[in-house]
Amino acid sequence: MRFEITGENRLGITRDVVNVLTDFKLDIRTFEVTTHHIFADIPGLRSDRFALVTHRLLQLPGVSAVTPIDRLPTERRRALLHATLAALGDPVIAVDASGLIAQANPAAQDIAGSPDAPLRDRPLSDFLTDPDINDLRQSQFRLPEREVILGGQTYLLQVEPIGHVDDGTDSADDAPWGGVMVFHRAARLGRVMTALQDRSHTEFDDIIGDSKIMGRIKAHAKRLASVDAPLLILGETGTGKELFARACHRASNRADQPFLALNCAAMPEGLAESELFGYAAGAFTSARRGGKPGLLELADGGTLFLDEIGELTPYLQAKLLRVLQDGRFRRVGGTDEIAVDVRIISATNRDLETMSHQGTFREDLYFRLNVLGITLPPLRDRREDIGELANYFVTRTARQTERDAPRIAKDALSWLTHHDWPGNVRELENILFRAVALLDGDILTARDLTSTASSPPATITDETATSRDEATTAPATDPINAAIAQGSLAEGMDMLEREMLMRLYPDYPSSRKLAERLGVSHTSIANKLRKYGISS
């Protein structure tokens, strides 16, 4: 039986309690003393004798209560600790100063290959060679984070010392008693990154568009989302390829696993390789000590989205093909093969089939990526969705700029509906953002839109009216005529230059690509884009 004695914190009360229990010839298995409380565990104490013991204890000076309990404080703390460790998905091992394992959670037991045989009191060196116990002692269990191999898998090791209670004295014996070692899997870090980067949790119902073509596309994508195979999303720039990739991940069996993305056109080959595959310790001069996991490792168990896959270099195409074939790769500068389980969703606005025939994209990689496919329609093919999209972007921009959402006039809606939208939804979003941000009143008209748009619509069908609510734009203007109408040659040339850059930018959405297309320097294009306020 376990019971608790509550009383005064007086000198000698513990001795008096022990004397009473000894008089009854009771075998005390556990005895704990704290301020105002004494706890005892006496297995042979029956209920009838407990009443006699309680009567004697209450006669002691300062004792106010004797109460049966189900667990001692130490037992309760131990149970809570075990439950906490068991709930952790990462392996956790506590070692003493001599290098013997003092505690290990179930995840550590499984990784060490001995789920049934306890690891307690076994040497840490049986399972981990780096760092060894001498490194831990010398650092007083305060090692910087490093990558280690445990059970044949790569982990990021974090070590925290277990020290003495601070009693205000300085002593050479104040070295830690041992340390707690936490082993973080790269995929768990990937889930943390996903949670921080993607707070929207995009699903198919969140994708705006109720037109017939969008209804068919979303229904088709939902069916493909549940199939655990590579998915290739095609479509012009700005059609929402990443939105569909995120929605497919959320609708798949990997929804609770990481979703990470890499824009293959946004970085040079060397940087893209290290981002995708990671690098080993000492791979190059500026490499982080201990190496760095790549997106493939961080996304293990989840989904990796490769945007602009058509921009991948032939060398990286070959490395990616190996991952798709057998799920294994080597880090940059590494020798060990790493196995991952990752679903690849890729996207591009380029014709990969034609590129594979021309030899600019590996044909075998194209077939591996195109197991499942979705082609997203341009905005001009689903004009009935423009009104809903416009309301959404206007409301969101008003919230971001901390103003009331303006009303969209009829002529503005007509302008939006008849525009060709070469940049698709992204262009629509940018035009509405600029128009709302610069709007003085509370009604958004076509005139407000044309002042920020790249080119006016072909026709406007609303009736002409004199009120601001129903005002129409000027007739469509040819860029040459508009330039001629300017007051000087310099102003006209500026207008033509801006028109050309605005039309080309959606198809070459970076200053480097646009500079290469026009045959001028990157710096010159970057300055002109900044001058005319052109951005993605």
Coordinates of C-alpha atoms in Angstrom, one line a residue:
M1 CA 0.0 0.0 0.0
R2 CA 1.1 3.5 -0.8
F3 CA 0.1 6.5 1.4
E4 CA 0.9 10.1 2.0
I5 CA 1.5 11.8 5.4
T6 CA 0.9 15.5 5.6
G7 CA 2.3 17.5 8.5
E8 CA 4.5 20.3 9.8
N9 CA 8.0 20.8 8.7
R10 CA 9.5 20.2 12.1
L11 CA 12.8 18.6 13.2
G12 CA 12.5 14.9 13.9
I13 CA 9.1 14.3 12.4
T14 CA 10.5 11.9 9.8
R15 CA 12.3 9.9 12.6
D16 CA 9.0 9.7 14.6
V17 CA 7.1 8.3 11.5
V18 CA 9.8 5.7 10.9
N19 CA 9.6 4.6 14.6
V20 CA 5.8 4.1 14.3
L21 CA 6.2 2.0 11.1
T22 CA 9.0 0.0 12.8
D23 CA 6.8 -0.7 15.9
F24 CA 4.3 -2.3 13.5
K25 CA 7.2 -4.4 12.0
L26 CA 6.4 -3.1 8.5
D27 CA 8.8 -3.7 5.6
I28 CA 9.2 -0.3 4.0
R29 CA 10.1 -0.6 0.3
T30 CA 10.1 3.1 -0.7
F31 CA 10.2 6.2 1.5
E32 CA 10.2 9.8 0.1
V33 CA 10.4 13.0 2.1
T34 CA 9.6 16.5 0.9
T35 CA 8.6 19.7 2.7
H36 CA 5.3 19.0 4.6
H37 CA 4.9 15.6 3.0
I38 CA 6.2 12.0 3.6
F39 CA 5.4 9.3 1.1
A40 CA 5.7 5.5 1.9
D41 CA 5.3 2.3 -0.1
I42 CA 4.7 -0.8 2.1
P43 CA 3.6 -3.8 0.1
G44 CA 2.6 -6.0 3.1
L45 CA 0.3 -3.4 4.7
R46 CA -3.4 -4.5 4.5
S47 CA -6.4 -2.2 4.9
D48 CA -7.3 -3.3 8.4
R49 CA -3.8 -2.7 9.8
F50 CA -3.6 0.6 7.8
A51 CA -6.4 2.0 10.0
L52 CA -4.3 1.2 13.1
V53 CA -1.2 2.7 11.6
T54 CA -3.1 5.8 10.6
H55 CA -4.4 6.2 14.2
R56 CA -0.9 6.0 15.6
L57 CA 0.5 8.4 13.0
L58 CA -2.2 11.0 13.7
Q59 CA -1.1 11.1 17.4
L60 CA 2.3 12.3 16.4
P61 CA 2.9 16.1 17.0
G62 CA 2.5 18.0 13.7
V63 CA 0.9 15.2 11.6
S64 CA -2.4 16.4 10.2
A65 CA -3.5 13.7 7.6
V66 CA -2.7 10.2 6.4
T67 CA -4.1 9.5 2.9
P68 CA -3.8 6.4 0.6
I69 CA -2.4 7.3 -2.9
D70 CA -2.1 5.3 -6.1
R71 CA 1.5 6.3 -7.0
L72 CA 4.5 7.9 -5.3
P73 CA 5.8 11.2 -6.7
T74 CA 8.9 9.5 -8.2
E75 CA 6.8 6.8 -9.9
R76 CA 4.5 9.5 -11.3
R77 CA 7.4 11.5 -12.7
R78 CA 9.0 8.4 -14.2
A79 CA 5.7 7.4 -15.9
L80 CA 5.3 10.9 -17.3
L81 CA 8.9 10.9 -18.5
H82 CA 8.5 7.5 -20.2
A83 CA 5.2 8.7 -21.9
T84 CA 7.0 11.8 -23.1
L85 CA 9.9 9.9 -24.6
A86 CA 7.6 7.3 -26.2
A87 CA 5.6 10.1 -27.8
L88 CA 8.7 11.5 -29.5
G89 CA 9.3 10.3 -33.0
D90 CA 13.0 11.1 -32.9
P91 CA 15.4 8.7 -31.2
V92 CA 16.5 10.0 -27.8
I93 CA 19.3 8.4 -25.7
A94 CA 20.6 9.5 -22.3
V95 CA 24.1 8.5 -21.4
D96 CA 26.1 8.8 -18.1
A97 CA 29.6 10.2 -17.9
S98 CA 31.2 6.7 -18.4
G99 CA 29.4 6.3 -21.7
L100 CA 26.8 3.8 -20.6
I101 CA 23.2 4.3 -21.8
A102 CA 21.0 5.3 -18.9
Q103 CA 17.7 5.8 -20.9
A104 CA 16.4 5.2 -24.4
N105 CA 13.0 5.8 -25.9
P106 CA 11.2 3.3 -28.2
A107 CA 12.4 5.1 -31.4
A108 CA 16.0 4.7 -30.3
Q109 CA 15.4 1.0 -29.5
D110 CA 14.0 0.4 -33.0
I111 CA 16.8 2.3 -34.8
A112 CA 19.4 0.5 -32.8
G113 CA 18.0 -2.8 -34.0
S114 CA 17.0 -4.1 -30.6
P115 CA 13.4 -3.3 -30.0
D116 CA 13.0 -6.1 -27.4
A117 CA 16.4 -6.0 -25.7
P118 CA 16.7 -2.9 -23.5
L119 CA 19.6 -0.6 -24.3
R120 CA 20.0 0.5 -20.7
D121 CA 23.5 -0.1 -19.2
R122 CA 25.0 -0.9 -22.6
P123 CA 27.9 1.1 -24.0
L124 CA 27.0 3.9 -26.4
S125 CA 29.9 2.8 -28.6
D126 CA 27.9 -0.4 -29.6
F127 CA 25.6 1.8 -31.7
L128 CA 27.4 5.1 -32.3
T129 CA 31.1 5.7 -33.2
D130 CA 30.9 9.4 -33.9
P131 CA 31.1 11.2 -31.6
D132 CA 32.8 8.8 -29.2
I133 CA 32.5 9.1 -25.4
N134 CA 35.9 10.9 -25.2
D135 CA 34.7 13.7 -27.4
L136 CA 31.6 14.0 -25.3
R137 CA 33.5 14.1 -22.0
Q138 CA 36.0 16.7 -23.4
S139 CA 33.2 18.9 -24.6
Q140 CA 31.3 18.4 -21.3
F141 CA 28.4 17.1 -23.5
R142 CA 28.1 20.4 -25.3
L143 CA 29.0 19.4 -28.9
P144 CA 27.7 21.6 -31.8
E145 CA 25.1 20.0 -34.0
R146 CA 26.6 17.4 -36.4
E147 CA 25.4 14.7 -38.7
V148 CA 25.9 11.1 -37.5
I149 CA 25.0 7.6 -38.7
L150 CA 22.7 5.6 -36.5
G151 CA 21.2 2.3 -37.6
G152 CA 22.4 2.9 -41.1
Q153 CA 20.5 6.2 -41.4
T154 CA 21.7 9.9 -41.3
Y155 CA 20.6 12.1 -38.4
L156 CA 21.3 15.5 -37.1
L157 CA 22.6 15.0 -33.6
Q158 CA 21.8 17.5 -30.8
V159 CA 23.5 17.0 -27.4
E160 CA 22.5 18.6 -24.1
P161 CA 24.4 18.1 -20.8
I162 CA 22.8 16.7 -17.7
G163 CA 24.4 18.7 -14.8
H164 CA 24.5 18.9 -11.1
V165 CA 22.0 21.0 -9.2
D166 CA 23.5 24.5 -8.7
D167 CA 24.3 24.8 -5.0
G168 CA 26.2 28.0 -5.4
T169 CA 29.6 26.4 -4.9
D170 CA 32.5 26.1 -7.4
S171 CA 34.0 22.7 -7.6
A172 CA 36.0 20.6 -9.9
D173 CA 33.3 18.0 -9.5
D174 CA 30.7 20.2 -11.3
A175 CA 31.2 18.4 -14.6
P176 CA 28.0 17.1 -16.1
W177 CA 26.8 13.7 -15.0
G178 CA 26.1 12.8 -18.7
G179 CA 24.1 14.0 -21.6
V180 CA 20.9 13.6 -23.6
M181 CA 21.4 12.9 -27.3
V182 CA 18.5 13.7 -29.7
F183 CA 18.7 12.4 -33.2
H184 CA 16.6 14.4 -35.7
R185 CA 15.6 12.9 -39.1
A186 CA 15.9 15.1 -42.1
A187 CA 12.3 14.4 -43.0
R188 CA 11.1 15.7 -39.6
L189 CA 13.0 18.9 -40.3
G190 CA 11.3 19.0 -43.7
R191 CA 7.9 18.8 -42.0
V192 CA 8.8 21.8 -39.8
M193 CA 9.9 23.7 -42.9
T194 CA 6.6 22.8 -44.6
A195 CA 4.6 24.0 -41.6
L196 CA 6.5 27.3 -41.6
Q197 CA 6.4 27.9 -45.3
D198 CA 2.9 26.7 -46.3
R199 CA 0.3 28.0 -43.8
S200 CA -2.4 28.1 -46.5
H201 CA -2.8 24.3 -46.7
T202 CA -4.1 24.7 -50.3
E203 CA -6.7 22.2 -51.3
F204 CA -8.7 21.8 -54.5
D205 CA -11.7 23.6 -53.1
D206 CA -9.4 26.6 -52.4
I207 CA -8.5 27.0 -56.1
I208 CA -10.8 29.6 -57.6
G209 CA -12.6 28.7 -60.8
D210 CA -16.0 27.2 -61.4
S211 CA -15.9 27.1 -65.2
K212 CA -16.6 23.9 -67.0
I213 CA -12.9 23.5 -68.1
M214 CA -11.7 24.1 -64.5
G215 CA -14.2 21.7 -63.1
R216 CA -12.9 19.0 -65.4
I217 CA -9.3 19.8 -64.6
K218 CA -9.9 19.7 -60.8
A219 CA -11.8 16.5 -61.0
H220 CA -9.0 14.9 -63.1
A221 CA -6.4 16.2 -60.7
K222 CA -8.2 14.8 -57.7
R223 CA -8.1 11.4 -59.2
L224 CA -4.4 11.6 -60.0
A225 CA -3.5 13.0 -56.5
S226 CA -4.2 9.7 -54.8
V227 CA -2.0 7.8 -57.2
D228 CA 1.5 7.5 -55.8
A229 CA 3.5 8.2 -58.9
P230 CA 5.4 11.1 -60.6
L231 CA 3.1 13.8 -61.8
L232 CA 3.9 16.4 -64.6
I233 CA 1.9 19.6 -64.6
L234 CA 2.0 21.6 -67.9
G235 CA 0.7 25.1 -68.5
E236 CA 1.7 28.6 -69.5
T237 CA 3.4 30.9 -67.0
G238 CA 1.0 32.2 -64.3
T239 CA -1.7 29.5 -64.6
G240 CA -1.3 28.2 -61.1
K241 CA 0.9 25.1 -61.5
E242 CA 2.3 25.3 -57.9
L243 CA -1.2 25.7 -56.5
F244 CA -2.3 22.4 -58.2
A245 CA 0.9 20.7 -57.0
R246 CA 0.2 21.7 -53.4
A247 CA -3.5 20.6 -53.7
C248 CA -2.4 17.3 -55.1
H249 CA -0.1 16.8 -52.2
R250 CA -2.9 17.7 -49.7
A251 CA -5.2 15.2 -51.4
S252 CA -2.6 12.4 -51.4
N253 CA -1.6 9.7 -48.8
R254 CA 1.4 11.9 -48.1
A255 CA -0.6 14.9 -46.9
D256 CA 0.9 14.8 -43.4
Q257 CA 4.5 14.6 -44.7
P258 CA 6.7 17.4 -46.1
F259 CA 6.0 19.4 -49.2
L260 CA 9.0 21.2 -50.4
A261 CA 9.6 23.1 -53.7
L262 CA 12.6 24.1 -55.8
N263 CA 12.6 26.4 -58.8
C264 CA 15.0 24.8 -61.2
A265 CA 15.5 28.0 -63.2
A266 CA 16.3 30.2 -60.2
M267 CA 19.9 29.1 -59.5
P268 CA 23.0 27.9 -61.3
E269 CA 23.8 24.2 -61.7
G270 CA 26.2 23.9 -58.7
L271 CA 23.8 25.6 -56.3
A272 CA 20.8 23.7 -57.6
E273 CA 22.7 20.4 -57.1
S274 CA 23.6 21.1 -53.5
E275 CA 20.0 22.3 -52.8
L276 CA 18.5 19.2 -54.3
F277 CA 21.0 16.5 -53.2
G278 CA 22.8 18.1 -50.3
Y279 CA 26.5 17.9 -49.7
A280 CA 28.8 15.9 -47.5
A281 CA 31.2 17.3 -44.9
G282 CA 34.2 19.0 -46.6
A283 CA 32.6 18.8 -50.0
F284 CA 33.9 22.3 -50.9
T285 CA 35.6 25.2 -49.1
S286 CA 32.5 27.1 -47.9
A287 CA 30.5 24.0 -47.1
R288 CA 28.9 23.9 -43.6
R289 CA 30.7 21.7 -41.1
G290 CA 29.1 18.3 -40.9
G291 CA 27.4 18.6 -44.3
K292 CA 23.9 19.5 -45.2
P293 CA 20.8 17.5 -46.2
G294 CA 19.2 18.4 -49.5
L295 CA 15.6 18.8 -50.4
L296 CA 15.3 15.1 -51.3
E297 CA 16.2 14.1 -47.8
L298 CA 14.1 16.8 -46.2
A299 CA 11.1 15.7 -48.2
D300 CA 11.6 12.0 -47.4
G301 CA 8.1 10.4 -47.1
G302 CA 6.5 13.5 -48.7
T303 CA 6.4 15.4 -52.0
L304 CA 9.1 17.4 -53.8
F305 CA 7.8 20.0 -56.3
L306 CA 10.3 20.8 -59.1
D307 CA 9.1 24.0 -60.9
E308 CA 10.5 24.9 -64.3
I309 CA 11.8 21.4 -64.7
G310 CA 12.6 22.1 -68.4
E311 CA 15.5 24.4 -67.2
L312 CA 17.3 21.5 -65.5
T313 CA 20.8 21.0 -66.9
P314 CA 21.7 17.6 -68.5
Y315 CA 24.0 16.7 -65.6
L316 CA 21.2 17.2 -63.0
Q317 CA 18.7 15.5 -65.3
A318 CA 20.9 12.4 -65.1
K319 CA 21.1 12.5 -61.3
L320 CA 17.4 13.1 -61.0
L321 CA 16.7 10.1 -63.3
R322 CA 18.6 7.8 -60.9
V323 CA 16.4 9.0 -58.0
L324 CA 13.3 8.3 -60.0
Q325 CA 14.5 4.8 -61.0
D326 CA 15.6 3.4 -57.7
G327 CA 15.1 6.1 -55.0
R328 CA 18.8 6.4 -54.2
F329 CA 21.4 9.1 -54.7
R330 CA 24.7 10.5 -53.3
R331 CA 25.3 13.9 -51.8
V332 CA 27.7 16.2 -53.5
G333 CA 31.2 15.1 -52.4
G334 CA 29.7 12.0 -50.6
T335 CA 30.4 8.3 -51.0
D336 CA 27.4 6.8 -49.2
E337 CA 24.2 6.2 -51.0
I338 CA 21.0 7.6 -49.4
A339 CA 17.6 6.0 -50.0
V340 CA 14.5 8.2 -50.0
D341 CA 10.8 7.7 -50.6
V342 CA 9.7 10.9 -52.3
R343 CA 7.0 11.7 -54.8
I344 CA 8.2 14.0 -57.6
I345 CA 5.7 16.6 -58.9
S346 CA 7.2 18.7 -61.7
A347 CA 5.9 21.6 -63.7
T348 CA 7.0 23.5 -66.8
N349 CA 5.6 25.9 -69.4
R350 CA 7.9 24.4 -72.0
D351 CA 7.2 21.5 -74.5
L352 CA 9.2 18.7 -72.9
E353 CA 8.2 16.3 -75.6
T354 CA 9.6 18.4 -78.4
M355 CA 12.7 19.1 -76.3
S356 CA 13.2 15.4 -75.8
H357 CA 13.0 14.9 -79.6
Q358 CA 15.5 17.7 -80.1
G359 CA 17.9 16.3 -77.5
T360 CA 17.7 19.2 -75.1
F361 CA 15.9 17.2 -72.5
R362 CA 16.5 13.5 -71.7
E363 CA 13.8 11.4 -73.3
D364 CA 14.0 8.7 -70.6
L365 CA 13.6 11.4 -67.9
Y366 CA 10.6 12.8 -69.7
F367 CA 8.9 9.4 -69.7
R368 CA 9.7 9.0 -66.0
L369 CA 8.3 12.4 -65.1
N370 CA 5.2 12.1 -67.3
V371 CA 3.7 9.0 -65.7
L372 CA 0.7 11.1 -64.8
G373 CA -0.1 14.5 -66.4
I374 CA -2.2 17.6 -66.0
T375 CA -2.4 20.5 -68.5
L376 CA -3.7 23.7 -67.0
P377 CA -5.8 26.0 -69.3
P378 CA -4.7 29.6 -69.9
L379 CA -6.9 32.4 -68.4
R380 CA -8.2 33.4 -71.8
D381 CA -9.8 29.9 -72.1
R382 CA -11.8 30.3 -68.9
R383 CA -12.9 33.9 -69.0
E384 CA -16.0 33.1 -66.9
D385 CA -13.7 32.7 -63.9
I386 CA -12.2 36.2 -64.2
G387 CA -14.9 37.9 -62.2
E388 CA -14.5 35.7 -59.2
L389 CA -10.7 35.9 -59.4
A390 CA -10.9 39.7 -59.7
N391 CA -13.1 40.0 -56.5
Y392 CA -10.7 37.7 -54.6
F393 CA -7.6 39.7 -55.6
V394 CA -9.2 43.1 -55.0
T395 CA -10.3 42.0 -51.5
R396 CA -7.0 40.6 -50.7
T397 CA -5.1 43.6 -51.9
A398 CA -7.4 45.9 -49.9
R399 CA -6.6 43.9 -46.8
Q400 CA -2.9 44.0 -47.5
T401 CA -2.9 47.8 -48.0
E402 CA -5.2 48.4 -45.1
R403 CA -8.0 50.0 -46.9
D404 CA -11.7 49.3 -47.8
A405 CA -12.2 47.0 -50.8
P406 CA -13.3 49.1 -53.8
R407 CA -16.3 48.1 -55.9
I408 CA -15.4 46.8 -59.4
A409 CA -17.3 48.9 -62.0
K410 CA -19.0 47.3 -65.0
D411 CA -16.6 48.7 -67.5
A412 CA -13.6 47.4 -65.4
L413 CA -15.1 43.9 -65.3
S414 CA -15.7 44.1 -69.1
W415 CA -12.1 45.2 -69.6
L416 CA -10.8 42.4 -67.5
T417 CA -13.0 39.9 -69.4
H418 CA -11.8 40.9 -72.8
H419 CA -8.1 41.3 -72.1
D420 CA -5.9 38.5 -73.6
W421 CA -3.9 37.9 -70.4
P422 CA -0.6 36.6 -71.8
G423 CA 0.6 36.4 -68.2
N424 CA -2.5 34.6 -67.1
V425 CA -3.7 34.7 -63.4
R426 CA -0.3 36.1 -62.2
E427 CA -0.7 39.1 -64.6
L428 CA -4.3 39.6 -63.5
E429 CA -3.2 39.6 -59.9
N430 CA -0.4 42.1 -60.5
I431 CA -2.6 44.5 -62.5
L432 CA -5.3 44.5 -59.8
F433 CA -2.8 44.9 -57.0
R434 CA -1.3 48.0 -58.6
A435 CA -4.7 49.4 -59.5
V436 CA -6.1 49.0 -56.0
A437 CA -2.9 50.2 -54.3
L438 CA -2.9 53.4 -56.3
L439 CA -6.7 53.9 -56.3
D440 CA -7.9 57.2 -54.7
G441 CA -11.7 56.5 -54.7
D442 CA -13.9 53.5 -53.8
I443 CA -14.8 52.4 -57.3
L444 CA -12.3 50.6 -59.6
T445 CA -12.9 51.5 -63.3
A446 CA -11.4 50.4 -66.6
R447 CA -9.3 53.7 -66.7
D448 CA -7.7 52.7 -63.4
L449 CA -6.7 49.3 -64.9
T450 CA -5.4 50.6 -68.3
S451 CA -3.0 52.9 -66.5
T452 CA -1.2 49.9 -65.1
A453 CA -1.9 47.2 -67.7
S454 CA 0.6 46.1 -70.3
S455 CA -1.9 46.5 -73.2
P456 CA -5.6 47.4 -73.5
P457 CA -8.3 44.9 -74.5
A458 CA -9.4 44.5 -78.1
T459 CA -12.9 45.7 -77.5
I460 CA -15.2 46.9 -74.7
T461 CA -18.8 46.0 -75.0
D462 CA -20.4 48.0 -72.1
E463 CA -22.5 51.0 -73.1
T464 CA -20.8 54.3 -72.7
A465 CA -21.9 56.3 -69.7
T466 CA -21.0 59.5 -68.0
S467 CA -20.9 58.3 -64.4
R468 CA -17.6 57.0 -62.9
D469 CA -19.5 53.7 -62.1
E470 CA -20.1 52.9 -65.8
A471 CA -17.3 54.8 -67.5
T472 CA -15.5 53.0 -70.3
T473 CA -11.9 53.1 -71.4
A474 CA -10.7 54.7 -74.6
P475 CA -10.7 52.5 -77.7
A476 CA -7.9 50.0 -78.1
T477 CA -4.8 51.8 -79.0
D478 CA -2.0 50.5 -81.2
P479 CA 1.4 50.9 -79.4
I480 CA 2.9 52.6 -82.5
N481 CA 0.1 55.2 -82.5
A482 CA 0.3 55.7 -78.8
A483 CA 4.1 56.3 -79.1
I484 CA 3.5 58.8 -82.0
A485 CA 1.0 60.6 -79.8
Q486 CA 3.7 61.3 -77.2
G487 CA 5.2 64.8 -77.0
S488 CA 8.8 63.8 -77.8
L489 CA 10.9 61.1 -79.4
A490 CA 12.3 60.0 -76.1
E491 CA 8.9 59.6 -74.5
G492 CA 7.7 57.6 -77.5
M493 CA 10.7 55.4 -77.5
D494 CA 10.2 54.8 -73.8
M495 CA 6.6 53.7 -74.4
L496 CA 7.6 51.3 -77.1
E497 CA 10.4 49.9 -75.0
R498 CA 8.0 49.4 -72.0
E499 CA 5.4 47.7 -74.3
M500 CA 8.0 45.3 -75.6
L501 CA 9.3 44.4 -72.2
M502 CA 5.8 43.9 -70.7
R503 CA 4.8 41.6 -73.5
L504 CA 8.0 39.5 -73.4
Y505 CA 8.4 39.3 -69.6
P506 CA 5.7 36.6 -69.0
D507 CA 7.5 34.2 -71.4
Y508 CA 11.0 35.1 -70.0
P509 CA 10.2 35.8 -66.3
S510 CA 13.7 36.9 -65.2
S511 CA 16.1 39.6 -66.1
R512 CA 18.7 37.1 -67.2
K513 CA 16.3 35.2 -69.5
L514 CA 14.9 38.4 -71.0
A515 CA 18.4 39.8 -71.5
E516 CA 19.4 36.6 -73.4
R517 CA 16.3 36.8 -75.5
L518 CA 16.9 40.4 -76.5
G519 CA 20.7 40.1 -76.8
V520 CA 21.6 42.7 -74.3
S521 CA 23.3 42.8 -71.0
H522 CA 21.6 41.5 -67.8
T523 CA 22.4 44.8 -66.0
S524 CA 20.7 46.8 -68.7
I525 CA 17.5 44.7 -68.6
A526 CA 17.4 44.7 -64.8
N527 CA 17.6 48.6 -64.8
K528 CA 14.9 48.9 -67.5
L529 CA 12.6 46.5 -65.6
R530 CA 13.1 48.5 -62.5
K531 CA 12.5 51.8 -64.4
Y532 CA 9.1 50.6 -65.8
G533 CA 8.0 48.8 -62.6
I534 CA 7.8 45.4 -64.4
S535 CA 8.0 42.3 -62.1
S536 CA 6.5 38.9 -61.8

